[in-house]
JSON list of C-alpha atoms and ligand atoms in Angstrom, two decimals:
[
{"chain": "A", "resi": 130, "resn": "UNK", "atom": "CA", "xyz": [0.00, 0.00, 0.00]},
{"chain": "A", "resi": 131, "resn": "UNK", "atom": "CA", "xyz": [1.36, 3.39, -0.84]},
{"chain": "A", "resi": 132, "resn": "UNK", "atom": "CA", "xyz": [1.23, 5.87, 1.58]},
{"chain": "A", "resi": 133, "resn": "UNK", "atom": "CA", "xyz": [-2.05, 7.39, 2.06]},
{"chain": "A", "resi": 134, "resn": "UNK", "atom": "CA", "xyz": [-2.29, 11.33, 3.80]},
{"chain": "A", "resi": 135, "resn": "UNK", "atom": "CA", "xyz": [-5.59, 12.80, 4.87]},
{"chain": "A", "resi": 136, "resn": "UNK", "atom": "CA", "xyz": [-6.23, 16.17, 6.44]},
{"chain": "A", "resi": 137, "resn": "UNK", "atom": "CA", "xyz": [-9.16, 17.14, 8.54]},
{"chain": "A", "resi": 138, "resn": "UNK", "atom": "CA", "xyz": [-9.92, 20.56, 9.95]},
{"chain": "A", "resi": 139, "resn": "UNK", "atom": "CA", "xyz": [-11.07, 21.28, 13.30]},
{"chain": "A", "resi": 140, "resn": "UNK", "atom": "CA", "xyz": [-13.30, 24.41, 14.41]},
{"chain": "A", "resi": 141, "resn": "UNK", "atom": "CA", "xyz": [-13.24, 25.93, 17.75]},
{"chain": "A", "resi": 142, "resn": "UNK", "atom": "CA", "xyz": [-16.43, 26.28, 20.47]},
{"chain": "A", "resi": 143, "resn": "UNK", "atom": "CA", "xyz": [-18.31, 24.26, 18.20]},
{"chain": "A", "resi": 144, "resn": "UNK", "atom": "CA", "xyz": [-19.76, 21.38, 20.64]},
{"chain": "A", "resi": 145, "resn": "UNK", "atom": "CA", "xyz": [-22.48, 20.33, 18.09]},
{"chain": "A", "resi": 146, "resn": "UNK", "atom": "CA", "xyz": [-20.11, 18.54, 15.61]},
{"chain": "A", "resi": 147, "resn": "UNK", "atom": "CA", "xyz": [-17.23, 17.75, 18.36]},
{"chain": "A", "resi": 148, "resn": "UNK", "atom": "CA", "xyz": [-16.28, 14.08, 17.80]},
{"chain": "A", "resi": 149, "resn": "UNK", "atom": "CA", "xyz": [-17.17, 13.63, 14.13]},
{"chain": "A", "resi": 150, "resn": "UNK", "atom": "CA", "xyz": [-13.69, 13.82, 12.61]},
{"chain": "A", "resi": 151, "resn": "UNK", "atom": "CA", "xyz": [-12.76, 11.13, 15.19]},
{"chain": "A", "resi": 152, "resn": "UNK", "atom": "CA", "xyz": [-15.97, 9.08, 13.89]},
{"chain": "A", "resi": 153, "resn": "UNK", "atom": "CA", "xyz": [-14.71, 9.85, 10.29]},
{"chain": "A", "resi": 154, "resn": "UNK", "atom": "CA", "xyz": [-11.45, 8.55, 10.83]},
{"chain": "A", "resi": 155, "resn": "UNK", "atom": "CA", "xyz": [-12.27, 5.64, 12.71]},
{"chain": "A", "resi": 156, "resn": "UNK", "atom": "CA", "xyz": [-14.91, 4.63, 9.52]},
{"chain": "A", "resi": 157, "resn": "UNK", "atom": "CA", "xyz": [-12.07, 5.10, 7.15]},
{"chain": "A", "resi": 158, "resn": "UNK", "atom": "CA", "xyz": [-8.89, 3.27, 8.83]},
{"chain": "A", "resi": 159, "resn": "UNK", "atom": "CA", "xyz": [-11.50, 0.20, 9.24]},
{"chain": "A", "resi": 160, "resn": "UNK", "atom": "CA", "xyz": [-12.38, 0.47, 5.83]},
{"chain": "A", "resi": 161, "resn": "UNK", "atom": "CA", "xyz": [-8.48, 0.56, 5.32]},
{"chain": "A", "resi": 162, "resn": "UNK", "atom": "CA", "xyz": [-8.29, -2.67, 6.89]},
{"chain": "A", "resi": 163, "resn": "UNK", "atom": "CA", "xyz": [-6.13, -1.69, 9.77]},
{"chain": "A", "resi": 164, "resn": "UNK", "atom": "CA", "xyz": [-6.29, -3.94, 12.55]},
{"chain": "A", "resi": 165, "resn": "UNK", "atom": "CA", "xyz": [-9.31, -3.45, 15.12]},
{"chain": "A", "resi": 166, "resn": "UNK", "atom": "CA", "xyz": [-6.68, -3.17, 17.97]},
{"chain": "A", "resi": 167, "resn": "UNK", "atom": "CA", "xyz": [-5.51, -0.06, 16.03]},
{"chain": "A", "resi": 168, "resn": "UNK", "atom": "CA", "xyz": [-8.68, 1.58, 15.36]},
{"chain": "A", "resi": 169, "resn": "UNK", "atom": "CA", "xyz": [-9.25, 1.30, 18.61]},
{"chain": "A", "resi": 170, "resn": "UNK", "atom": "CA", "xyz": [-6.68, 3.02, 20.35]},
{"chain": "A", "resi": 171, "resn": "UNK", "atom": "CA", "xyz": [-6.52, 5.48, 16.89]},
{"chain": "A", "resi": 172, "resn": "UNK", "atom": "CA", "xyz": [-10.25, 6.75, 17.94]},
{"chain": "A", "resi": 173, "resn": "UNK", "atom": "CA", "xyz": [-9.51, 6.93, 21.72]},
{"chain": "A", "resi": 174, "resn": "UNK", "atom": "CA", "xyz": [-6.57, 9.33, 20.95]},
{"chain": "A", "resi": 175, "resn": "UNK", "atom": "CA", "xyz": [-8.26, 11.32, 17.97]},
{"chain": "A", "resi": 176, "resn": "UNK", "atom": "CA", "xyz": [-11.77, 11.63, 19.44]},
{"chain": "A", "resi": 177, "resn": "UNK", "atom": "CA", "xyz": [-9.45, 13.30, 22.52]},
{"chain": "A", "resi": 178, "resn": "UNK", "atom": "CA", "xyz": [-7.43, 15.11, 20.21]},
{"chain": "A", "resi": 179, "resn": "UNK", "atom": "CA", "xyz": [-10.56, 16.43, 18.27]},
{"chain": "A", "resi": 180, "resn": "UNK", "atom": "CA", "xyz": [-12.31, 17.29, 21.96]},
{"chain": "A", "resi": 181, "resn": "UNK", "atom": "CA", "xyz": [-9.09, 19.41, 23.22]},
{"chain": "A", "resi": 182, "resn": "UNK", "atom": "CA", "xyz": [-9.15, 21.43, 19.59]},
{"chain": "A", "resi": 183, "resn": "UNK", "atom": "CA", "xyz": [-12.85, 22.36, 20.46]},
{"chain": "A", "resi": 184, "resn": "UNK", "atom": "CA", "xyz": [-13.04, 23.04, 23.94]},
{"chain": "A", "resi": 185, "resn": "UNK", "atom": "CA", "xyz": [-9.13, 24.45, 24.73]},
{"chain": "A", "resi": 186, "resn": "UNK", "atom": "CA", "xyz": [-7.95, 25.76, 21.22]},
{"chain": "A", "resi": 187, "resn": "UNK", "atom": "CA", "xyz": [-8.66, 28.29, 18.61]},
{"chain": "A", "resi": 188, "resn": "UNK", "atom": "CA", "xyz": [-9.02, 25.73, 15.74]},
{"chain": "A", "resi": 189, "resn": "UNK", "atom": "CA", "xyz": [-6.75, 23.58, 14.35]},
{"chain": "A", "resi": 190, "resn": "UNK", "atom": "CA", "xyz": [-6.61, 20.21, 11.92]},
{"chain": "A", "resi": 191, "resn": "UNK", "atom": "CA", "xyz": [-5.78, 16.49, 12.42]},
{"chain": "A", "resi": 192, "resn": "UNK", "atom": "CA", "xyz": [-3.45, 14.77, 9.79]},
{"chain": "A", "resi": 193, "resn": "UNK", "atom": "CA", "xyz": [-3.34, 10.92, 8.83]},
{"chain": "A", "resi": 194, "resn": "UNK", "atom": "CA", "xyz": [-0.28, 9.33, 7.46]},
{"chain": "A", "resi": 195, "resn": "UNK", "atom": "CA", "xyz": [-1.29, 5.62, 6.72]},
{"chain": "A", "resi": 196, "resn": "UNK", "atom": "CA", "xyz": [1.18, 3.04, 5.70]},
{"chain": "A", "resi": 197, "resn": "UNK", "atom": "CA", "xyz": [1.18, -0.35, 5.85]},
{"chain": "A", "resi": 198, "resn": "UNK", "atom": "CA", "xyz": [3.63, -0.25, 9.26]},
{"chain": "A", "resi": 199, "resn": "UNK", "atom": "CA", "xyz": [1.92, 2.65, 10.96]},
{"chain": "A", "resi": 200, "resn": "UNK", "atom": "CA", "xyz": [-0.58, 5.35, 11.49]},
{"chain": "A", "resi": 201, "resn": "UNK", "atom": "CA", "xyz": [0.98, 8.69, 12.46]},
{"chain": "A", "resi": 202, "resn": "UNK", "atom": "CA", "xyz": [-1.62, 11.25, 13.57]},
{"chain": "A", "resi": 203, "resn": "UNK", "atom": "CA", "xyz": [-0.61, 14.76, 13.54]},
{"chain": "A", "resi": 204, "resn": "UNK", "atom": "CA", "xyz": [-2.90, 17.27, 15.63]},
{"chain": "A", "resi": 205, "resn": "UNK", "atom": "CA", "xyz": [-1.95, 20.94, 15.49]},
{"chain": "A", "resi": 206, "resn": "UNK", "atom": "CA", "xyz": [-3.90, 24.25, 16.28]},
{"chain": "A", "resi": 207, "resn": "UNK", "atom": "CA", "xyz": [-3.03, 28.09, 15.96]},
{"chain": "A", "resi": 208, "resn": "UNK", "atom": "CA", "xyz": [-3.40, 28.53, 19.78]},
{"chain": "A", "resi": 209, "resn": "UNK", "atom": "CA", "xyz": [-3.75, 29.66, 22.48]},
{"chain": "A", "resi": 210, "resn": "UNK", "atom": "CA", "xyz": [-0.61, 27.00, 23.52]},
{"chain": "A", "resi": 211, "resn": "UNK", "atom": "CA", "xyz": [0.01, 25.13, 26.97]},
{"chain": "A", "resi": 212, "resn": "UNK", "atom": "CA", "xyz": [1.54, 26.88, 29.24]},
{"chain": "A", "resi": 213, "resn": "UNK", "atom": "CA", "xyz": [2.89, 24.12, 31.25]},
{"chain": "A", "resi": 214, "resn": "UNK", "atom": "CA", "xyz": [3.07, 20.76, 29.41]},
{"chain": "A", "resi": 215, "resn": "UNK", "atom": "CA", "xyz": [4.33, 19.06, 32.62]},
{"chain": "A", "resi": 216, "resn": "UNK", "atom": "CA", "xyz": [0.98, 20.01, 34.65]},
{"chain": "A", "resi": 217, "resn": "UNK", "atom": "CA", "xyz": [-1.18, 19.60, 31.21]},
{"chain": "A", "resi": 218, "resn": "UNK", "atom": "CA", "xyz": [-0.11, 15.94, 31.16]},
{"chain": "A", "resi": 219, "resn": "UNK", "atom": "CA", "xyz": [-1.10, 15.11, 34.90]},
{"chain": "A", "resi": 220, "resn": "UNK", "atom": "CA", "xyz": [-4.56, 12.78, 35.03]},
{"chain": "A", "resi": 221, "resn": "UNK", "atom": "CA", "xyz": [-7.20, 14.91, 36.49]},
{"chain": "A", "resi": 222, "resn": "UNK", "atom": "CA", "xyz": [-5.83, 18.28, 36.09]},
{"chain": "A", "resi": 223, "resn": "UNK", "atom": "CA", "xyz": [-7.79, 20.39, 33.46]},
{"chain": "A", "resi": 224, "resn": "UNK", "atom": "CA", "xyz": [-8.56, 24.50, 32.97]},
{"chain": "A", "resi": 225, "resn": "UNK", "atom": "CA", "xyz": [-11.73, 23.64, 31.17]},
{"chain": "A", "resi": 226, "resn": "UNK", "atom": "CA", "xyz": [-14.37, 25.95, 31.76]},
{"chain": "A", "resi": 227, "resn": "UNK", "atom": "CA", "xyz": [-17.69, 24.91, 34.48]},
{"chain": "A", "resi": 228, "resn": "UNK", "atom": "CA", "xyz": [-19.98, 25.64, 31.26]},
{"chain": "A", "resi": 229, "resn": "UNK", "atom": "CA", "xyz": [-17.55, 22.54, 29.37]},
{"chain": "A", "resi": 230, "resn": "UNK", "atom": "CA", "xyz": [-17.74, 20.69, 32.52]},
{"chain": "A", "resi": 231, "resn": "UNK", "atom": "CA", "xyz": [-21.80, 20.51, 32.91]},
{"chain": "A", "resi": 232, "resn": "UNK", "atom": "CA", "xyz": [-21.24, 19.21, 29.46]},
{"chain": "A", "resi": 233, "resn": "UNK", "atom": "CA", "xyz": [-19.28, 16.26, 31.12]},
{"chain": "A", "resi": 234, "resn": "UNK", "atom": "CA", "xyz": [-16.03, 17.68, 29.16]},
{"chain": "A", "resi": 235, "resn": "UNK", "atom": "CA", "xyz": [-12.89, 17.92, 31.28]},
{"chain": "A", "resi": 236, "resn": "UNK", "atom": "CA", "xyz": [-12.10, 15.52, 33.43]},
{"chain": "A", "resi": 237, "resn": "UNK", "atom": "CA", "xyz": [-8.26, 16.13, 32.65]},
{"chain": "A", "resi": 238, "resn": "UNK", "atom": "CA", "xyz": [-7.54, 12.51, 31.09]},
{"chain": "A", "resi": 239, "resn": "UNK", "atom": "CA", "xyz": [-7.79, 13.28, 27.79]},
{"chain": "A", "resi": 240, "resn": "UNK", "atom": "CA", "xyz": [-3.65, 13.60, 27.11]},
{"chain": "A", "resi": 241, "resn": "UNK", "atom": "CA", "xyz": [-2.59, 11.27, 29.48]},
{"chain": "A", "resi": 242, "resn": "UNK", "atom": "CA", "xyz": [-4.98, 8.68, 27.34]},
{"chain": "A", "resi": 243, "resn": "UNK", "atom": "CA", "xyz": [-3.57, 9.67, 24.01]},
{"chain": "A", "resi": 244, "resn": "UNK", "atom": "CA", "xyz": [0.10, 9.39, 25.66]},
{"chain": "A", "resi": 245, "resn": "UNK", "atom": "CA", "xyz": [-1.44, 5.78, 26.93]},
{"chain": "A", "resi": 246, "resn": "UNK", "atom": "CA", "xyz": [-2.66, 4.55, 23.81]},
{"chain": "A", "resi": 247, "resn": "UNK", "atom": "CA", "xyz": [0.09, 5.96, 21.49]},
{"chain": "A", "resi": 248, "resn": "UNK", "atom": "CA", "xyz": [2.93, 3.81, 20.76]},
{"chain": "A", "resi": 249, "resn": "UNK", "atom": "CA", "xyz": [5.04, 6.85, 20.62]},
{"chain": "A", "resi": 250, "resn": "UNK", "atom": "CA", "xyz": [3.76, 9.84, 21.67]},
{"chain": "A", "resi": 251, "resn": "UNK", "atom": "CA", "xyz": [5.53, 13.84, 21.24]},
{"chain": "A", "resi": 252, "resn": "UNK", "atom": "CA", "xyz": [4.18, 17.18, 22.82]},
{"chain": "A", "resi": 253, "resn": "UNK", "atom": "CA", "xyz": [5.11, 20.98, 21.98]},
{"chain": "A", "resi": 254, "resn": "UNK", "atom": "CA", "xyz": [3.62, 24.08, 22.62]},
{"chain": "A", "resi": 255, "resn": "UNK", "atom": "CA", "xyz": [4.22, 27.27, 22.67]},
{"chain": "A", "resi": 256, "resn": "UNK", "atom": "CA", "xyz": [2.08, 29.93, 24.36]},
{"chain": "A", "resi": 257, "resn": "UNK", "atom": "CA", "xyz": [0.45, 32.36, 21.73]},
{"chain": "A", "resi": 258, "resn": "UNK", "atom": "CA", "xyz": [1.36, 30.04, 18.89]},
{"chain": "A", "resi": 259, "resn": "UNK", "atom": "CA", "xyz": [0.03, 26.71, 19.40]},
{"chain": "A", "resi": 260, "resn": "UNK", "atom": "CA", "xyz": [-0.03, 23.45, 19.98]},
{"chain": "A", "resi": 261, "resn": "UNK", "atom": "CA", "xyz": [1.55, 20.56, 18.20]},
{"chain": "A", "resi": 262, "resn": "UNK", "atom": "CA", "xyz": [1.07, 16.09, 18.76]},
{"chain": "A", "resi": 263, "resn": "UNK", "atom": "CA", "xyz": [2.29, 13.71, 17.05]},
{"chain": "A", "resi": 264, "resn": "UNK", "atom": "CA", "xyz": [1.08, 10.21, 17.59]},
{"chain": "A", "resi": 265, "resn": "UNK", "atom": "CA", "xyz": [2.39, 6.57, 16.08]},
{"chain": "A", "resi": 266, "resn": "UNK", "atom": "CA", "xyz": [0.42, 3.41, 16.21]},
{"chain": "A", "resi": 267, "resn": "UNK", "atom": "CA", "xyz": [2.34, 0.39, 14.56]},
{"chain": "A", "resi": 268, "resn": "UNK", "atom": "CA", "xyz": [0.45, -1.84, 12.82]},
{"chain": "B", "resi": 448, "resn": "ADP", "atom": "N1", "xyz": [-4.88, 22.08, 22.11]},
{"chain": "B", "resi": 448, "resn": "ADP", "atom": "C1", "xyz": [-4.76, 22.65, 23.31]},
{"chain": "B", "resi": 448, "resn": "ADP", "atom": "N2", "xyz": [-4.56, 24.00, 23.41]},
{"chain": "B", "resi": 448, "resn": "ADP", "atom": "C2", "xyz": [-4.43, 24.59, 24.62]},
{"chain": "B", "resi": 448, "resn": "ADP", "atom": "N3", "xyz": [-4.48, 23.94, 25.79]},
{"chain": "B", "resi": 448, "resn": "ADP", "atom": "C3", "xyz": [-4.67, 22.60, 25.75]},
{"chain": "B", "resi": 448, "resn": "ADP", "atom": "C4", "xyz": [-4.82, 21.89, 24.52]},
{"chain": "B", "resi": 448, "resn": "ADP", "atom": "N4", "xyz": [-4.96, 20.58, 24.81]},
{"chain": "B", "resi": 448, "resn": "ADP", "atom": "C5", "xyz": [-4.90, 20.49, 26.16]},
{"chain": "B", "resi": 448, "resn": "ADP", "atom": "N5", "xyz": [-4.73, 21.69, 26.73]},
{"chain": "B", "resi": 448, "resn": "ADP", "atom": "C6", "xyz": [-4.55, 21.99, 28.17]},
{"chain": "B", "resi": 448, "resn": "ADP", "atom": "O1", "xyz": [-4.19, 20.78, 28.84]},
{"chain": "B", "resi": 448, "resn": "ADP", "atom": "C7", "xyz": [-5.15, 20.47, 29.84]},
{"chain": "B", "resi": 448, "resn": "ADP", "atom": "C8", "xyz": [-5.31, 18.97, 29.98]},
{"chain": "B", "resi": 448, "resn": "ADP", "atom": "O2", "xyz": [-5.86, 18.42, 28.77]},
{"chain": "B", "resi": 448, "resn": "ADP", "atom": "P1", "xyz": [-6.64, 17.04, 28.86]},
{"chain": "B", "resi": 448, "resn": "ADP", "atom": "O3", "xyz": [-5.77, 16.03, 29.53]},
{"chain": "B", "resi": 448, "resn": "ADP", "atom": "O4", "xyz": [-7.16, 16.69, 27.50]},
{"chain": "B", "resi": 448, "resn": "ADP", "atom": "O5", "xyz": [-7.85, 17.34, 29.86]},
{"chain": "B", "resi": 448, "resn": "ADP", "atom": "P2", "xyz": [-9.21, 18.18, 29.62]},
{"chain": "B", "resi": 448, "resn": "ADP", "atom": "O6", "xyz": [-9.38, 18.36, 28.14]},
{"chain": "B", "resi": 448, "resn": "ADP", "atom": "O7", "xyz": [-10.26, 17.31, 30.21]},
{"chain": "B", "resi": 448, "resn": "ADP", "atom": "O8", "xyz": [-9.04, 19.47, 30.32]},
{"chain": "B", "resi": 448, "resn": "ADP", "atom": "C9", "xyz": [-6.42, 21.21, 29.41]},
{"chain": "B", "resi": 448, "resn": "ADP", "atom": "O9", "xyz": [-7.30, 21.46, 30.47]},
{"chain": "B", "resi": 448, "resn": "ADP", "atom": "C10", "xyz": [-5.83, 22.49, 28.82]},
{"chain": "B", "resi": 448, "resn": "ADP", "atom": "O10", "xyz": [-5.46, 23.39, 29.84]},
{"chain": "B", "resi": 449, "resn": "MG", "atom": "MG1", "xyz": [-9.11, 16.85, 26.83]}
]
């Protein structure tokens, strides 16, 4: 299989669609074939992904690299950045707002899951830039 790349944007604040680029991607890699191990742990991290871009950022896009080895997903927003990556990767801690809360948003597990679930797993940020993850599952 040649390598296949797929881009999908993210908007901000916009709770009504939140999760359907995770749902996309998750039809298409099983489509692809890939392993239901994969998918799996693909759609745990994107759906998170996805959730932080709506809730935390100002908009941003997911990539797909598929190959028959691996799945590299690439997440990537123009802001506002993470202040403190260190405290941003602790389970439970979270700056999401009360209003994304009574949602049932922002319980503060969504990067330690994709750093779980990743076989490798990278983090930058920079405040009043953005944010940057890039994920590999092997196949
Ligand atoms: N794309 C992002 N842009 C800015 N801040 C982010 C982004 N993703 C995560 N964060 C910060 O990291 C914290 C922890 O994220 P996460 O573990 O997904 O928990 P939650 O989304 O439930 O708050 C968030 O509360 C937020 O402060
Ligand atoms: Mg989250």
């Amino acid at each position: 299989m040649e390598m296949l790349k797929e881009s999908y944007p993210v908007a901000a604040n916009d709770m009504t669609c939140a999760g359907d680029v995770a749902a996309k991607i998750k039809r298409r890699i099983k489509q692809l074939g890939v392993p239901a191990g994969v998918v799996r742990r693909v759609s745990v991290c994107t759906y998170e992904a996805e959730i932080n871009l709506v809730i935390h950022s100002c908009g941003g896009r997911i990539d797909l690299e598929i190959t028959e080895e691996h799945i590299l997903v690439h997440v990537c927003d123009t802001g506002p950045g993470i202040r403190d990556i260190d405290k941003a990767m602790t389970e439970g801690w979270s700056t999401a707002s009360s209003a994304v809360r009574a949602m049932g948003f922002g319980a503060g597990m969504g990067l330690p899951n994709m750093k779980r679930n990743a076989d490798e797993f990278a983090i930058t940020s920079e405040v009043g830039v953005g944010t940057d993850i890039t994920m590999i599952f092997h196949i």
